[in-house]
Amino acid sequence: MKSREQEYKEIFIAEALEYYDSLNRHISELEKQPQDDRILAEIFRLLHNLKANAKAIGYLQISDISHKLETAFSLIRNKELNFSDEVVTVLFDGIDMLGDLITNVDNPVPVEPDPVLLRNLDIIVDSLSDSAIELAKIQKYSSSKNLSLSDLIYIQIKKLDHMLNLVGELIIDRDRIISLSRELNNDDLKVVSSHLYRITEELQYSVMDARLVNIGTLFNKFPRIVRDIASAEQKDIYLKIIGQDIQIDRNILQIITDSLLHLVRNAITHGIELPKEREKANKPRAGSLVLSARNERDNVIIKLEDDGRGIDLKQVRKTAVRNKLVAPDIAEDLPDSEVLSFLFEPGFSTAKEVTEFSGRGVGLDVVKNAIDSIGGRLHIDSISGEGTTFAMQLPTSIAVKGALLFEVDSIFYAIPLIHTEQVIALDKDELHEVGDVMVADLKGETVTVVYLNELLNADEATINLGDKTRLQGQIQNIVVVSYNNRKLGLIVDKLYRQQDIVVKPLNKPLDKIDLYGGVTLLGTGKVCLVLDVPAITRYFIHRR
């Protein structure tokens, strides 16, 4: 994996070579039309950008020559320097030297600017009193140069999106061919299908790799954002950023940008206390905010941790009861993890006043919906008086997802692995009927258990999810899924395997069925419905 410095250097070289080509073209046009202010302005802009970019990344020679050329063109633009033949020659030489420096950035033997050229440029820049006399001192500088092109090219994101969609279609057909080779038991077909598997897998990862960007491109924007919000809120905040070099799909990063900004605003406005309050609580005067990223198997985990006051669970319970999200007697007995899940409900806010950055009723449901749209997960942990942690678990790709395949009533289904906690087998006697649902004790945690056959196939008028007598067999296979700090057990008929799948949206009118998140084709050619874990979880929340 490339380091952040290497990636920045490659981007700089690609942009600098584009600037170099543009400068050559524009100065040639300017030689023919020396009074064209538009061309002069464009040359000045290109040199100014090149100077700033080179200085920012540490290429001071490129920055210095760009500065001298920028000054010369500024004098020409202000009519303080004539665009004579001698001046044109020196400026062309200067741009040629820029090209040499840019193309030799990686050269172990550094290229030094020609001292004659530097003296010529200084004469041009300093010759303000008597241009004609000073310019006569210019010595010609000739540079031999070869044509070169950048190793980097720019590709529109939509083209990469299209390529990834085609790869997804190829994966479906590949799995079908592999399945047919097994059914036909043809050795030649098995060899070809095995080779096809390797090629398509390499193609898939190559396209996915081309879409990856360093998460630092987003993280590095937050020091200024944190500074501005903290200043407006009259708070002292120390921001620590970890994992800028972690790579993630560019589209996923784009989708979560606003969500991460919302969480940072919440942490500063709601979470971290004013300096005086922190001192009273024996905390450092400056609040701590840690923004981190790390890889975990095929996912990227982004965490935002603050050392503020934490979330007031009593206030959350009161607000949930006031908004009629839960009955008062049930609210008191809910575990803390379920209480925190109310924060994701639309319009849910415990803010007591409206500020520039918060308290307008635009809650965490916006963040949750954005993360749901890419098949991710959002989890909250909070300790009163110590702080709050938001953890986003994000997939590495939107188009291709890891999934768990299983069967219910002879129909194939899939659940994205990102929502799958564990798979267990329980005796029917370990399930308990409570009201109109079944529950089980899993490692000391009470989890609602759903018989999927009943949920998906029973008539709405006769459905009974709390009746154990409808279960088939004594041992039940249960897939435990989680969403919004809530866990749910799904009883399935038969478990199969984990597999990468390409999820396709359902066509009308099936797209109106909330329980399904899409569809895919298996290698056998059979249709497999993808369950929407967030929708199933919401169904039971409303049912309760």
Coordinates of C-alpha atoms in Angstrom, one line a residue:
M1 CA 0.0 0.0 0.0
K2 CA 1.3 3.4 -0.9
S3 CA 2.2 5.9 1.8
R4 CA 0.4 9.2 2.0
E5 CA 3.6 11.0 1.0
Q6 CA 4.0 8.8 -2.1
E7 CA 0.4 9.3 -3.1
Y8 CA 0.6 13.1 -2.7
K9 CA 3.9 13.2 -4.7
E10 CA 2.3 11.2 -7.6
I11 CA -0.6 13.6 -7.6
F12 CA 1.7 16.6 -7.6
I13 CA 3.8 15.3 -10.5
A14 CA 0.7 14.6 -12.6
E15 CA -0.7 18.0 -12.0
A16 CA 2.7 19.8 -12.4
L17 CA 3.2 18.1 -15.8
E18 CA -0.3 19.3 -16.9
Y19 CA 0.7 22.8 -15.7
Y20 CA 3.9 22.6 -17.6
D21 CA 2.2 21.5 -20.9
S22 CA -0.4 24.3 -20.4
L23 CA 2.3 26.9 -19.8
N24 CA 4.2 25.9 -23.0
R25 CA 1.0 26.2 -25.0
H26 CA -0.1 29.6 -23.5
I27 CA 3.3 31.3 -23.7
S28 CA 3.4 30.3 -27.4
E29 CA 0.0 31.9 -27.9
L30 CA 1.2 34.9 -25.9
E31 CA 4.2 35.4 -28.3
K32 CA 1.7 35.8 -31.1
Q33 CA -0.8 37.9 -29.1
P34 CA 1.3 39.8 -26.5
Q35 CA -1.6 42.1 -25.6
D36 CA -4.0 39.3 -24.7
D37 CA -4.8 39.8 -21.0
R38 CA -6.7 36.6 -20.8
I39 CA -3.7 34.5 -21.7
L40 CA -1.5 36.4 -19.3
A41 CA -4.0 35.9 -16.5
E42 CA -4.1 32.1 -17.2
I43 CA -0.3 31.9 -17.2
F44 CA -0.1 33.8 -13.9
R45 CA -2.7 31.4 -12.4
L46 CA -0.8 28.3 -13.4
L47 CA 2.5 29.5 -12.1
H48 CA 0.9 30.7 -8.8
N49 CA -0.7 27.3 -8.3
L50 CA 2.5 25.4 -9.2
K51 CA 4.5 27.6 -6.8
A52 CA 2.1 26.9 -3.9
N53 CA 1.8 23.2 -4.5
A54 CA 5.5 22.7 -4.9
K55 CA 6.2 24.6 -1.7
A56 CA 3.5 22.7 0.2
I57 CA 5.0 19.3 -0.7
G58 CA 8.6 20.5 -0.2
Y59 CA 10.0 21.0 -3.7
L60 CA 11.6 24.3 -3.0
Q61 CA 13.6 24.6 -6.3
I62 CA 10.4 24.2 -8.3
S63 CA 8.7 26.7 -6.1
D64 CA 11.5 29.3 -6.4
I65 CA 11.7 29.2 -10.2
S66 CA 7.9 29.3 -10.4
H67 CA 8.0 32.4 -8.2
K68 CA 10.5 34.1 -10.4
L69 CA 8.5 33.3 -13.5
E70 CA 5.3 34.4 -11.8
T71 CA 6.9 37.8 -10.9
A72 CA 8.1 38.2 -14.5
F73 CA 4.6 37.6 -15.9
S74 CA 3.2 40.0 -13.3
L75 CA 5.5 42.7 -14.5
I76 CA 4.4 42.0 -18.1
R77 CA 0.8 42.1 -17.1
N78 CA 1.3 45.4 -15.3
K79 CA 3.1 46.9 -18.4
E80 CA 6.3 47.3 -16.4
L81 CA 8.2 44.8 -18.6
N82 CA 8.1 44.5 -22.4
F83 CA 7.4 41.1 -23.9
S84 CA 10.5 41.3 -26.2
D85 CA 12.3 38.5 -28.0
E86 CA 15.0 38.4 -25.3
V87 CA 12.5 38.1 -22.5
V88 CA 10.5 35.5 -24.4
T89 CA 13.6 33.3 -24.8
V90 CA 14.4 33.5 -21.1
L91 CA 10.8 32.7 -20.1
F92 CA 10.7 29.7 -22.4
D93 CA 14.0 28.6 -20.9
G94 CA 12.6 29.0 -17.4
I95 CA 9.5 26.9 -18.2
D96 CA 11.8 24.2 -19.8
M97 CA 13.8 24.1 -16.6
L98 CA 10.6 23.7 -14.6
G99 CA 9.8 20.7 -16.8
D100 CA 13.2 19.2 -16.2
L101 CA 12.9 19.6 -12.4
I102 CA 9.4 18.1 -12.4
T103 CA 10.2 15.0 -14.5
N104 CA 13.4 14.4 -12.4
V105 CA 11.7 14.6 -9.0
D106 CA 12.4 10.8 -8.4
N107 CA 15.9 10.9 -9.9
P108 CA 18.4 9.8 -7.2
V109 CA 20.8 12.4 -8.7
P110 CA 19.1 15.8 -8.1
V111 CA 18.9 18.1 -11.1
E112 CA 20.3 21.6 -10.3
P113 CA 18.9 24.7 -12.0
D114 CA 21.3 26.3 -14.5
P115 CA 23.0 29.3 -12.8
V116 CA 22.9 31.2 -16.1
L117 CA 19.1 30.8 -16.3
L118 CA 18.7 31.9 -12.7
R119 CA 20.8 35.0 -13.4
N120 CA 18.7 35.8 -16.5
L121 CA 15.5 35.5 -14.5
D122 CA 16.9 37.8 -11.8
I123 CA 17.9 40.4 -14.4
I124 CA 14.3 40.3 -15.8
V125 CA 12.7 40.6 -12.4
D126 CA 15.0 43.3 -11.1
S127 CA 15.3 45.4 -14.3
L128 CA 12.6 47.9 -13.4
S129 CA 14.5 51.2 -13.9
D130 CA 15.9 50.8 -17.4
S131 CA 14.6 47.7 -19.1
A132 CA 16.4 48.2 -22.4
I133 CA 19.9 48.5 -20.9
E134 CA 19.4 45.7 -18.4
L135 CA 18.0 43.2 -20.8
A136 CA 21.0 43.6 -23.1
K137 CA 23.0 41.7 -20.4
I138 CA 20.9 38.5 -20.9
Q139 CA 22.8 35.4 -22.0
K140 CA 21.0 32.8 -24.1
Y141 CA 20.3 29.5 -22.3
S142 CA 19.6 26.5 -24.4
S143 CA 18.0 23.3 -23.0
S144 CA 17.8 19.9 -24.6
K145 CA 14.6 18.2 -23.7
N146 CA 12.8 15.0 -24.4
L147 CA 9.0 14.6 -24.7
S148 CA 7.5 12.8 -21.7
L149 CA 4.0 11.9 -20.4
S150 CA 2.8 11.5 -16.9
D151 CA 2.4 8.0 -15.5
L152 CA -0.9 9.0 -14.0
I153 CA -4.2 9.7 -15.7
Y154 CA -7.5 11.1 -14.5
I155 CA -10.6 8.9 -14.8
Q156 CA -14.1 10.0 -14.1
I157 CA -15.7 8.2 -11.2
K158 CA -18.7 7.2 -13.2
K159 CA -16.5 5.3 -15.6
L160 CA -15.1 3.3 -12.7
D161 CA -18.6 2.8 -11.4
H162 CA -19.6 1.3 -14.8
M163 CA -16.5 -0.9 -14.8
L164 CA -17.4 -2.2 -11.3
N165 CA -20.9 -3.0 -12.4
L166 CA -19.6 -5.0 -15.3
V167 CA -17.3 -6.9 -13.0
G168 CA -20.3 -7.7 -10.9
E169 CA -22.2 -9.1 -13.8
L170 CA -19.1 -11.1 -14.7
I171 CA -18.9 -12.6 -11.2
I172 CA -22.5 -13.8 -11.5
D173 CA -21.7 -15.5 -14.8
R174 CA -18.5 -16.9 -13.5
D175 CA -20.2 -18.6 -10.6
R176 CA -22.8 -20.0 -13.0
I177 CA -20.0 -21.5 -15.2
I178 CA -18.2 -23.0 -12.1
S179 CA -21.5 -24.6 -11.0
L180 CA -22.1 -26.0 -14.5
S181 CA -18.6 -27.5 -14.6
R182 CA -19.3 -29.4 -11.4
E183 CA -22.7 -30.6 -12.7
L184 CA -21.3 -31.8 -16.0
N185 CA -18.1 -33.2 -14.4
N186 CA -16.1 -32.1 -17.5
D187 CA -12.4 -31.9 -16.7
D188 CA -11.6 -29.3 -19.5
L189 CA -14.5 -27.1 -18.3
K190 CA -13.3 -27.4 -14.7
V191 CA -9.8 -26.1 -15.8
V192 CA -11.3 -23.2 -17.8
S193 CA -13.7 -22.3 -15.0
S194 CA -10.9 -22.4 -12.4
H195 CA -8.8 -20.0 -14.6
L196 CA -11.8 -17.8 -15.1
Y197 CA -12.3 -17.6 -11.3
R198 CA -8.7 -16.4 -10.8
I199 CA -8.9 -13.9 -13.6
T200 CA -12.3 -12.4 -12.5
E201 CA -11.1 -12.2 -8.9
E202 CA -8.0 -10.4 -9.9
L203 CA -10.0 -8.1 -12.1
Q204 CA -12.5 -7.4 -9.3
Y205 CA -9.8 -6.4 -6.9
S206 CA -7.9 -4.3 -9.5
V207 CA -11.0 -2.3 -10.3
M208 CA -11.8 -1.9 -6.5
D209 CA -8.2 -0.9 -5.9
A210 CA -8.5 1.8 -8.6
R211 CA -11.4 3.3 -6.6
L212 CA -9.5 3.5 -3.3
V213 CA -8.5 6.8 -1.8
N214 CA -6.7 7.6 1.5
I215 CA -9.2 8.5 4.2
G216 CA -6.8 11.3 5.1
T217 CA -8.3 13.3 2.2
L218 CA -11.4 13.7 4.4
F219 CA -9.8 13.6 7.9
N220 CA -7.3 16.4 7.0
K221 CA -10.2 18.8 6.6
F222 CA -11.3 18.5 10.2
P223 CA -8.6 20.4 12.1
R224 CA -10.0 23.7 10.7
I225 CA -13.6 22.6 11.1
V226 CA -13.0 21.6 14.7
R227 CA -11.2 24.9 15.4
D228 CA -14.1 27.0 13.9
I229 CA -16.9 25.1 15.8
A230 CA -14.9 25.1 19.1
S231 CA -14.3 28.9 18.7
A232 CA -18.0 29.5 18.2
E233 CA -18.9 27.4 21.2
Q234 CA -16.2 29.0 23.3
K235 CA -14.5 25.7 24.0
D236 CA -10.9 24.4 23.9
I237 CA -10.6 21.2 21.8
Y238 CA -7.6 19.0 21.1
L239 CA -8.1 16.9 18.0
K240 CA -6.0 13.8 17.4
I241 CA -6.2 12.1 14.0
I242 CA -5.2 8.4 13.5
G243 CA -5.1 6.3 10.4
Q244 CA -5.0 8.8 7.6
D245 CA -3.3 6.2 5.3
I246 CA -6.2 3.8 5.5
Q247 CA -7.8 3.4 2.1
I248 CA -11.5 3.2 1.3
D249 CA -13.8 3.3 -1.7
R250 CA -14.1 6.9 -3.0
N251 CA -17.9 6.7 -3.3
I252 CA -18.3 5.5 0.3
L253 CA -16.1 8.3 1.5
Q254 CA -18.2 10.8 -0.4
I255 CA -21.4 9.4 1.2
I256 CA -20.2 9.5 4.8
T257 CA -18.6 13.0 4.5
D258 CA -21.7 14.8 5.8
S259 CA -22.4 12.1 8.4
L260 CA -18.9 12.4 9.9
L261 CA -19.2 16.2 10.0
H262 CA -22.6 15.9 11.8
L263 CA -21.0 13.6 14.4
V264 CA -18.1 16.0 15.0
R265 CA -20.5 18.9 15.4
N266 CA -22.5 16.9 17.9
A267 CA -19.4 15.9 19.9
I268 CA -18.3 19.5 20.2
T269 CA -21.7 21.2 20.9
H270 CA -23.3 18.4 23.0
G271 CA -20.6 16.2 24.2
I272 CA -17.6 18.3 25.3
E273 CA -18.2 20.6 28.2
L274 CA -17.1 24.3 28.6
P275 CA -13.7 24.8 30.1
K276 CA -15.1 25.9 33.5
E277 CA -17.4 22.8 33.7
R278 CA -14.4 20.5 32.8
E279 CA -12.3 22.0 35.6
K280 CA -15.1 21.5 38.1
A281 CA -15.2 17.8 37.0
N282 CA -11.4 17.5 37.5
K283 CA -10.9 17.2 33.8
P284 CA -8.3 18.9 31.6
R285 CA -9.5 22.3 30.5
A286 CA -9.2 21.3 26.8
G287 CA -11.5 18.6 25.6
S288 CA -10.2 15.6 23.6
L289 CA -11.5 14.5 20.3
V290 CA -10.0 11.4 18.6
L291 CA -10.8 10.7 14.9
S292 CA -9.4 7.3 13.9
A293 CA -9.7 4.7 11.1
R294 CA -8.5 1.1 10.9
N295 CA -9.0 -2.0 8.8
E296 CA -10.9 -4.9 10.2
R297 CA -11.0 -7.9 7.8
D298 CA -13.0 -6.6 4.8
N299 CA -14.3 -3.5 6.5
V300 CA -13.1 -0.1 7.6
I301 CA -13.8 1.1 11.1
I302 CA -14.1 4.8 11.7
K303 CA -14.3 6.0 15.3
L304 CA -15.0 9.4 16.8
E305 CA -14.3 9.5 20.5
D306 CA -14.7 12.4 22.9
D307 CA -14.0 12.7 26.6
G308 CA -17.1 14.9 27.3
R309 CA -20.1 14.5 29.6
G310 CA -21.5 11.4 27.9
I311 CA -25.1 10.9 26.8
D312 CA -27.7 11.5 29.5
L313 CA -29.7 8.2 29.4
K314 CA -32.4 9.5 31.7
Q315 CA -33.0 12.4 29.4
V316 CA -33.1 10.1 26.4
R317 CA -35.7 7.9 28.1
K318 CA -37.8 10.9 29.0
T319 CA -37.6 12.2 25.4
A320 CA -38.5 8.8 24.0
V321 CA -41.6 8.6 26.2
R322 CA -42.6 12.1 25.4
N323 CA -42.3 11.3 21.6
K324 CA -44.4 8.2 22.2
L325 CA -41.6 5.9 21.0
V326 CA -42.0 3.6 24.0
A327 CA -44.3 3.2 26.9
P328 CA -43.1 4.6 30.3
D329 CA -43.1 1.3 32.1
I330 CA -41.1 -0.4 29.3
A331 CA -38.6 2.5 29.0
E332 CA -37.4 2.0 32.6
D333 CA -36.5 -1.7 32.0
L334 CA -34.8 -1.2 28.6
P335 CA -31.0 -1.9 28.5
D336 CA -28.7 1.0 27.9
S337 CA -27.9 -0.2 24.4
E338 CA -31.5 0.0 23.3
V339 CA -32.0 3.3 25.0
L340 CA -29.1 4.7 22.9
S341 CA -30.8 3.4 19.8
F342 CA -33.6 5.9 20.2
L343 CA -31.1 8.6 19.2
F344 CA -31.4 7.3 15.6
E345 CA -35.2 8.0 15.4
P346 CA -36.2 10.8 13.0
G347 CA -36.4 14.2 14.7
F348 CA -35.1 12.9 18.0
S349 CA -33.1 15.6 19.8
T350 CA -32.3 16.3 23.5
A351 CA -30.8 19.7 22.7
K352 CA -32.3 22.5 24.9
E353 CA -31.3 25.4 22.7
V354 CA -30.7 26.1 19.1
T355 CA -27.2 27.2 18.0
E356 CA -25.5 27.7 14.7
F357 CA -24.4 24.1 14.7
S358 CA -27.1 22.1 16.5
G359 CA -30.5 21.9 18.2
R360 CA -32.6 22.1 15.0
G361 CA -34.1 18.6 15.2
V362 CA -31.9 17.2 12.5
G363 CA -30.7 14.2 14.5
L364 CA -28.6 11.1 14.0
D365 CA -31.3 9.5 11.8
V366 CA -29.6 11.4 8.9
V367 CA -26.3 9.8 9.7
K368 CA -27.9 6.4 10.2
N369 CA -29.7 6.6 6.8
A370 CA -26.5 7.5 5.0
I371 CA -24.6 4.6 6.5
D372 CA -27.6 2.2 5.9
S373 CA -27.5 3.2 2.2
I374 CA -24.0 1.7 1.8
G375 CA -24.7 -1.4 4.0
G376 CA -22.7 -0.1 6.9
R377 CA -23.3 -0.1 10.7
L378 CA -23.3 2.7 13.3
H379 CA -22.7 1.8 17.0
I380 CA -22.7 4.1 20.1
D381 CA -21.0 3.6 23.4
S382 CA -21.3 6.2 26.1
I383 CA -20.3 6.4 29.8
S384 CA -21.8 9.3 31.9
G385 CA -19.1 11.8 32.8
E386 CA -16.4 10.1 30.7
G387 CA -17.4 10.5 27.1
T388 CA -19.0 9.0 24.0
T389 CA -17.7 6.8 21.1
F390 CA -19.4 6.6 17.7
A391 CA -18.1 3.7 15.6
M392 CA -18.9 3.3 11.9
Q393 CA -18.3 0.0 10.3
L394 CA -18.1 0.5 6.5
P395 CA -17.7 -2.0 3.7
T396 CA -14.8 -1.7 1.3
S397 CA -17.1 -1.9 -1.7
I398 CA -20.7 -1.0 -2.5
A399 CA -21.2 -3.3 -5.5
V400 CA -19.7 -6.5 -4.2
K401 CA -20.7 -7.6 -0.7
G402 CA -19.9 -10.6 1.5
A403 CA -23.0 -12.4 2.5
L404 CA -24.3 -15.4 4.4
L405 CA -26.5 -17.8 2.4
F406 CA -29.3 -19.8 3.9
E407 CA -32.6 -21.4 3.0
V408 CA -36.1 -20.8 4.3
D409 CA -39.0 -22.9 2.9
S410 CA -36.9 -24.0 0.0
I411 CA -36.1 -20.4 -1.0
F412 CA -32.6 -19.0 -1.0
Y413 CA -31.9 -15.9 1.1
A414 CA -28.8 -13.9 1.9
I415 CA -27.8 -11.5 4.8
P416 CA -24.8 -9.1 4.4
L417 CA -22.0 -10.2 6.7
I418 CA -21.6 -6.7 8.0
H419 CA -24.8 -7.2 9.9
T420 CA -24.1 -10.7 11.0
E421 CA -22.9 -11.2 14.6
Q422 CA -22.8 -14.9 15.0
V423 CA -24.5 -18.2 13.9
I424 CA -25.6 -20.6 16.7
A425 CA -27.7 -23.7 17.1
L426 CA -30.2 -23.7 20.0
D427 CA -32.5 -26.4 21.4
K428 CA -36.2 -25.4 21.1
D429 CA -36.5 -25.7 24.9
E430 CA -34.0 -22.8 25.2
L431 CA -36.4 -20.4 23.5
H432 CA -39.0 -18.7 25.6
E433 CA -42.4 -17.2 24.6
V434 CA -42.8 -13.6 25.9
G435 CA -45.9 -11.9 24.6
D436 CA -46.1 -12.3 20.9
V437 CA -42.4 -13.0 20.3
M438 CA -39.7 -15.5 21.3
V439 CA -36.6 -14.6 23.3
A440 CA -33.4 -16.4 24.1
D441 CA -30.5 -15.9 26.5
L442 CA -27.3 -15.5 24.5
K443 CA -24.2 -15.1 26.7
G444 CA -26.2 -13.3 29.4
E445 CA -28.0 -11.0 26.9
T446 CA -31.8 -11.3 26.2
V447 CA -32.3 -11.4 22.4
T448 CA -35.6 -11.4 20.5
V449 CA -35.7 -14.5 18.1
V450 CA -37.8 -14.6 15.0
Y451 CA -38.9 -17.6 13.0
L452 CA -38.3 -16.3 9.4
N453 CA -40.6 -18.9 7.8
E454 CA -43.5 -17.4 9.8
L455 CA -42.5 -13.8 9.2
L456 CA -42.0 -14.2 5.5
N457 CA -44.8 -16.6 4.6
A458 CA -47.6 -16.5 7.1
D459 CA -50.7 -14.5 6.4
E460 CA -50.8 -11.1 8.2
A461 CA -54.1 -12.1 10.0
T462 CA -52.8 -15.4 11.4
I463 CA -49.1 -14.6 11.9
N464 CA -47.8 -15.5 15.4
L465 CA -44.1 -15.0 16.0
G466 CA -44.3 -16.1 19.6
D467 CA -45.6 -19.6 19.1
K468 CA -42.9 -22.3 19.5
T469 CA -45.2 -25.0 18.3
R470 CA -44.8 -23.7 14.7
L471 CA -41.1 -24.4 14.7
Q472 CA -39.9 -27.5 12.8
G473 CA -37.4 -29.8 14.5
Q474 CA -35.8 -29.7 17.9
I475 CA -32.6 -27.9 17.0
Q476 CA -32.9 -24.4 15.6
N477 CA -30.3 -22.7 13.4
I478 CA -30.2 -19.0 14.4
V479 CA -28.4 -16.2 12.6
V480 CA -27.8 -13.3 15.1
V481 CA -27.8 -9.9 13.4
S482 CA -27.4 -6.5 14.8
Y483 CA -28.5 -3.0 13.8
N484 CA -28.6 0.3 15.8
N485 CA -27.4 -1.2 19.0
R486 CA -30.1 -3.9 18.8
K487 CA -29.6 -7.6 18.3
L488 CA -32.1 -10.0 16.6
G489 CA -32.0 -13.7 16.1
L490 CA -33.4 -15.1 12.8
I491 CA -34.3 -18.8 12.7
V492 CA -33.5 -20.4 9.3
D493 CA -34.2 -23.8 7.9
K494 CA -30.7 -24.6 6.5
L495 CA -27.4 -22.7 6.5
Y496 CA -25.1 -22.8 3.5
R497 CA -21.9 -20.7 3.2
Q498 CA -20.4 -17.3 3.0
Q499 CA -20.1 -15.8 -0.5
D500 CA -19.4 -12.6 -2.3
I501 CA -22.6 -11.5 -4.0
V502 CA -23.6 -8.7 -6.4
V503 CA -26.8 -7.1 -5.1
K504 CA -29.2 -5.8 -7.7
P505 CA -32.3 -3.6 -6.8
L506 CA -35.7 -5.2 -7.1
N507 CA -38.0 -4.1 -9.9
K508 CA -41.4 -2.5 -9.3
P509 CA -43.6 -3.4 -7.5
L510 CA -41.4 -5.7 -5.5
D511 CA -39.2 -2.7 -4.5
K512 CA -42.0 -1.6 -2.2
I513 CA -41.5 -4.6 0.1
D514 CA -39.4 -3.3 3.0
L515 CA -38.1 -6.6 4.2
Y516 CA -36.0 -7.1 1.0
G517 CA -32.9 -5.1 0.2
G518 CA -32.3 -6.5 -3.3
V519 CA -31.7 -9.7 -5.2
T520 CA -28.8 -11.7 -6.6
L521 CA -28.2 -14.7 -8.8
L522 CA -26.4 -17.8 -7.4
G523 CA -24.0 -20.0 -9.4
T524 CA -26.8 -22.5 -9.8
G525 CA -28.9 -19.9 -11.7
K526 CA -31.4 -19.7 -8.8
V527 CA -32.6 -16.3 -7.5
C528 CA -31.5 -15.3 -4.0
L529 CA -33.4 -12.6 -2.1
V530 CA -31.2 -10.3 0.1
L531 CA -32.8 -9.5 3.4
D532 CA -32.8 -5.9 4.6
V533 CA -31.7 -6.2 8.3
P534 CA -32.5 -2.5 9.1
A535 CA -36.0 -2.9 7.8
I536 CA -36.6 -6.2 9.8
T537 CA -35.3 -4.5 12.9
R538 CA -37.5 -1.5 12.5
Y539 CA -40.5 -3.8 11.9
F540 CA -40.0 -5.3 15.4
I541 CA -39.5 -2.0 17.0
H542 CA -42.8 -0.7 15.7
R543 CA -44.5 -4.0 16.5
R544 CA -43.4 -3.7 20.1

